[in-house]
Amino acid sequence: MADDLAEDLPEDPQDAATAEGWALVRAAQAGDTEAFGRLFDRYHETVFRFVLFRLGDRPAAEDLTQETFVRAFRRITSVSYQGRDIGAWFVTIARNLVLDHVKSSRYRLESSTAEVADVAPSSFRPGPESEVIAGATHAELLRCVAKLGDDQQECIALRFLQGLSVAETAEIMGRNEGAVKALQHRAVRRLAQLLPEGLR
């Protein structure tokens, strides 16, 4: 059913993965709960890594990730194609839940380097021969990211940890693309200042 609905999408989706994601959305909107389950399988790790990076607390990240998909399921009929991967919509819901969590619990945003490293995509994990060096480098980088302001941390997480485009990041952060590019530029420059000379 999801594949049949792909033809209803605009002519030029960014790529096949984007088209497939939106085909699953259309199927879920038509009542196909299995399609929503496939969306969950596809975007769960992305949402979880984002929330964990922002909170640094695995149990809270698991709870907020589940709540993200509960809310998405309730609102699936209201979402419509806007030229971006549906994953940006899930991350936007997660971002709002993180902001609410931080406000309600007066939680100080911190990142837990060990837990963030645990959920890093396998493509970013080093081979056995360089694991120790890469682990130390990764930990130092995350320590430096934690010194950035909240907006810069979020921009770095969305752009580099999640791999979202400037447009997707702008949508999630509620800013225009130029503002995101400027924020990213400032964050990267600040990181370059904070990193030890050997890691720059």
Short mmCIF file of C-alpha atoms in Angstrom, two decimals:
data_model
loop_
_atom_site.label_atom_id
_atom_site.label_comp_id
_atom_site.label_asym_id
_atom_site.label_seq_id
_atom_site.Cartn_x
_atom_site.Cartn_y
_atom_site.Cartn_z
CA MET A 1 0.00 0.00 0.00
CA ALA A 2 2.81 2.45 0.92
CA ASP A 3 4.51 1.92 -2.44
CA ASP A 4 1.28 2.72 -4.32
CA LEU A 5 1.04 6.06 -2.53
CA ALA A 6 4.56 7.14 -3.53
CA GLU A 7 3.21 8.27 -6.89
CA ASP A 8 1.06 10.91 -5.11
CA LEU A 9 4.20 12.70 -3.95
CA PRO A 10 5.52 15.77 -5.76
CA GLU A 11 7.58 15.03 -8.86
CA ASP A 12 10.98 15.84 -7.42
CA PRO A 13 11.49 14.48 -3.88
CA GLN A 14 15.06 14.90 -2.66
CA ASP A 15 15.84 11.21 -2.98
CA ALA A 16 14.39 7.71 -2.89
CA ALA A 17 14.60 7.51 0.92
CA THR A 18 12.58 10.70 1.28
CA ALA A 19 9.96 9.39 -1.16
CA GLU A 20 9.78 6.07 0.66
CA GLY A 21 9.37 7.79 4.04
CA TRP A 22 6.51 9.93 2.74
CA ALA A 23 4.87 6.91 1.10
CA LEU A 24 4.85 5.29 4.55
CA VAL A 25 3.31 8.46 6.01
CA ARG A 26 0.55 8.41 3.42
CA ALA A 27 -0.13 4.75 4.17
CA ALA A 28 -0.24 5.46 7.91
CA GLN A 29 -2.64 8.35 7.26
CA ALA A 30 -4.86 5.88 5.40
CA GLY A 31 -4.96 3.66 8.51
CA ASP A 32 -2.08 1.28 7.86
CA THR A 33 -0.59 0.78 11.34
CA GLU A 34 2.14 -1.45 9.94
CA ALA A 35 3.37 1.53 7.88
CA PHE A 36 3.65 3.60 11.06
CA GLY A 37 5.58 0.73 12.64
CA ARG A 38 8.02 0.89 9.72
CA LEU A 39 8.39 4.64 10.28
CA PHE A 40 9.14 3.92 13.93
CA ASP A 41 11.78 1.35 12.98
CA ARG A 42 13.32 3.71 10.47
CA TYR A 43 13.55 6.86 12.64
CA HIS A 44 13.73 5.55 16.22
CA GLU A 45 17.53 5.57 16.41
CA THR A 46 17.78 9.07 14.91
CA VAL A 47 15.32 10.49 17.44
CA PHE A 48 16.90 8.60 20.35
CA ARG A 49 20.42 9.82 19.50
CA PHE A 50 19.17 13.41 19.24
CA VAL A 51 17.38 13.27 22.62
CA LEU A 52 20.27 11.48 24.33
CA PHE A 53 22.73 14.04 23.01
CA ARG A 54 20.58 16.88 24.33
CA LEU A 55 19.84 15.33 27.76
CA GLY A 56 22.75 12.98 28.47
CA ASP A 57 20.34 10.80 30.44
CA ARG A 58 19.53 7.41 28.87
CA PRO A 59 16.28 6.64 30.79
CA ALA A 60 14.90 10.13 30.10
CA ALA A 61 15.97 9.85 26.44
CA GLU A 62 14.18 6.50 26.13
CA ASP A 63 11.01 7.97 27.67
CA LEU A 64 11.02 11.08 25.49
CA THR A 65 11.75 9.03 22.37
CA GLN A 66 8.71 6.86 23.07
CA GLU A 67 6.60 9.95 23.75
CA THR A 68 7.79 11.43 20.43
CA PHE A 69 6.35 8.49 18.52
CA VAL A 70 3.13 8.45 20.56
CA ARG A 71 2.57 12.11 19.67
CA ALA A 72 3.54 11.50 16.07
CA PHE A 73 1.03 8.65 15.84
CA ARG A 74 -1.72 10.90 17.20
CA ARG A 75 -0.81 13.68 14.74
CA ILE A 76 0.09 11.64 11.67
CA THR A 77 -3.03 12.77 9.79
CA SER A 78 -2.02 16.44 10.15
CA VAL A 79 1.44 16.24 8.56
CA SER A 80 1.88 17.00 4.87
CA TYR A 81 4.80 16.83 2.45
CA GLN A 82 6.99 19.94 2.54
CA GLY A 83 9.97 18.86 0.46
CA ARG A 84 11.98 17.37 3.33
CA ASP A 85 12.46 13.94 4.80
CA ILE A 86 9.78 13.03 7.37
CA GLY A 87 12.59 12.43 9.88
CA ALA A 88 12.80 16.20 10.39
CA TRP A 89 9.19 16.17 11.63
CA PHE A 90 9.97 13.44 14.19
CA VAL A 91 13.05 15.34 15.40
CA THR A 92 10.97 18.54 15.70
CA ILE A 93 8.51 16.74 17.98
CA ALA A 94 11.45 15.37 20.01
CA ARG A 95 13.03 18.83 20.23
CA ASN A 96 9.82 20.30 21.63
CA LEU A 97 9.56 17.50 24.20
CA VAL A 98 13.19 18.08 25.23
CA LEU A 99 12.54 21.80 25.66
CA ASP A 100 9.43 21.07 27.76
CA HIS A 101 11.38 18.54 29.85
CA VAL A 102 14.16 21.01 30.49
CA LYS A 103 11.73 23.76 31.49
CA SER A 104 9.58 21.55 33.71
CA SER A 105 12.39 19.86 35.59
CA ARG A 106 14.89 22.73 35.49
CA TYR A 107 17.20 20.14 34.04
CA ARG A 108 20.69 21.37 33.12
CA LEU A 109 21.56 20.29 29.56
CA GLU A 110 24.64 18.13 29.59
CA SER A 111 26.00 15.46 27.30
CA SER A 112 27.22 12.11 28.54
CA THR A 113 30.16 11.23 26.34
CA ALA A 114 30.05 7.51 27.06
CA GLU A 115 26.33 7.18 26.31
CA VAL A 116 26.45 9.33 23.20
CA ALA A 117 29.35 7.24 21.93
CA ASP A 118 27.28 4.09 22.58
CA VAL A 119 24.59 5.20 20.14
CA ALA A 120 26.87 6.61 17.46
CA PRO A 121 26.05 5.09 14.08
CA SER A 122 28.29 2.16 13.22
CA SER A 123 29.63 4.09 10.23
CA PHE A 124 31.19 6.57 12.70
CA ARG A 125 32.72 3.92 14.97
CA PRO A 126 36.45 3.36 14.61
CA GLY A 127 38.04 0.04 13.74
CA PRO A 128 39.66 -1.99 16.54
CA GLU A 129 43.16 -0.72 15.75
CA SER A 130 42.27 2.92 16.38
CA GLU A 131 39.52 2.54 18.98
CA VAL A 132 41.48 3.99 21.89
CA ILE A 133 42.67 7.07 20.00
CA ALA A 134 39.30 7.64 18.36
CA GLY A 135 37.51 7.21 21.70
CA ALA A 136 39.69 9.82 23.36
CA THR A 137 39.24 12.18 20.41
CA HIS A 138 35.45 11.65 20.42
CA ALA A 139 35.24 12.24 24.18
CA GLU A 140 37.29 15.44 23.90
CA LEU A 141 35.13 16.68 21.02
CA LEU A 142 31.91 16.05 22.97
CA ARG A 143 33.43 17.75 26.03
CA CYS A 144 34.10 20.82 23.89
CA VAL A 145 30.61 20.72 22.31
CA ALA A 146 29.16 20.75 25.84
CA LYS A 147 30.86 24.13 26.38
CA LEU A 148 28.93 25.73 23.52
CA GLY A 149 25.68 27.60 24.07
CA ASP A 150 22.42 25.67 23.84
CA ASP A 151 21.60 26.87 20.31
CA GLN A 152 25.08 26.04 19.06
CA GLN A 153 24.95 22.59 20.69
CA GLU A 154 21.62 21.89 19.06
CA CYS A 155 22.83 23.10 15.66
CA ILE A 156 25.94 20.88 15.86
CA ALA A 157 23.82 17.89 16.98
CA LEU A 158 21.33 18.29 14.15
CA ARG A 159 23.84 19.04 11.39
CA PHE A 160 26.66 16.63 12.28
CA LEU A 161 25.35 14.00 14.71
CA GLN A 162 22.02 13.59 12.91
CA GLY A 163 23.31 14.54 9.46
CA LEU A 164 20.36 16.82 8.68
CA SER A 165 20.54 19.43 5.95
CA VAL A 166 20.65 23.17 6.63
CA ALA A 167 16.99 23.40 5.52
CA GLU A 168 15.89 20.58 7.85
CA THR A 169 17.87 22.08 10.73
CA ALA A 170 16.31 25.50 10.09
CA GLU A 171 12.82 24.00 10.14
CA ILE A 172 13.44 22.17 13.42
CA MET A 173 15.06 25.17 15.11
CA GLY A 174 12.44 27.61 13.84
CA ARG A 175 15.02 29.78 12.06
CA ASN A 176 15.80 30.69 8.48
CA GLU A 177 18.59 28.91 6.61
CA GLY A 178 20.90 31.93 6.73
CA ALA A 179 20.62 32.08 10.51
CA VAL A 180 21.43 28.36 10.78
CA LYS A 181 24.47 28.75 8.52
CA ALA A 182 25.71 31.66 10.67
CA LEU A 183 25.05 29.72 13.88
CA GLN A 184 26.88 26.68 12.51
CA HIS A 185 29.81 28.82 11.40
CA ARG A 186 30.12 30.42 14.86
CA ALA A 187 29.81 27.02 16.57
CA VAL A 188 32.50 25.45 14.40
CA ARG A 189 34.83 28.43 14.93
CA ARG A 190 34.27 28.23 18.70
CA LEU A 191 34.94 24.47 18.66
CA ALA A 192 38.19 25.10 16.81
CA GLN A 193 39.23 27.44 19.64
CA LEU A 194 38.21 24.98 22.36
CA LEU A 195 39.82 21.85 20.91
CA PRO A 196 43.38 21.08 21.92
CA GLU A 197 45.86 21.98 19.17
CA GLY A 198 46.54 18.36 18.21
CA LEU A 199 42.85 17.73 17.42
CA ARG A 200 42.15 20.80 15.29
#
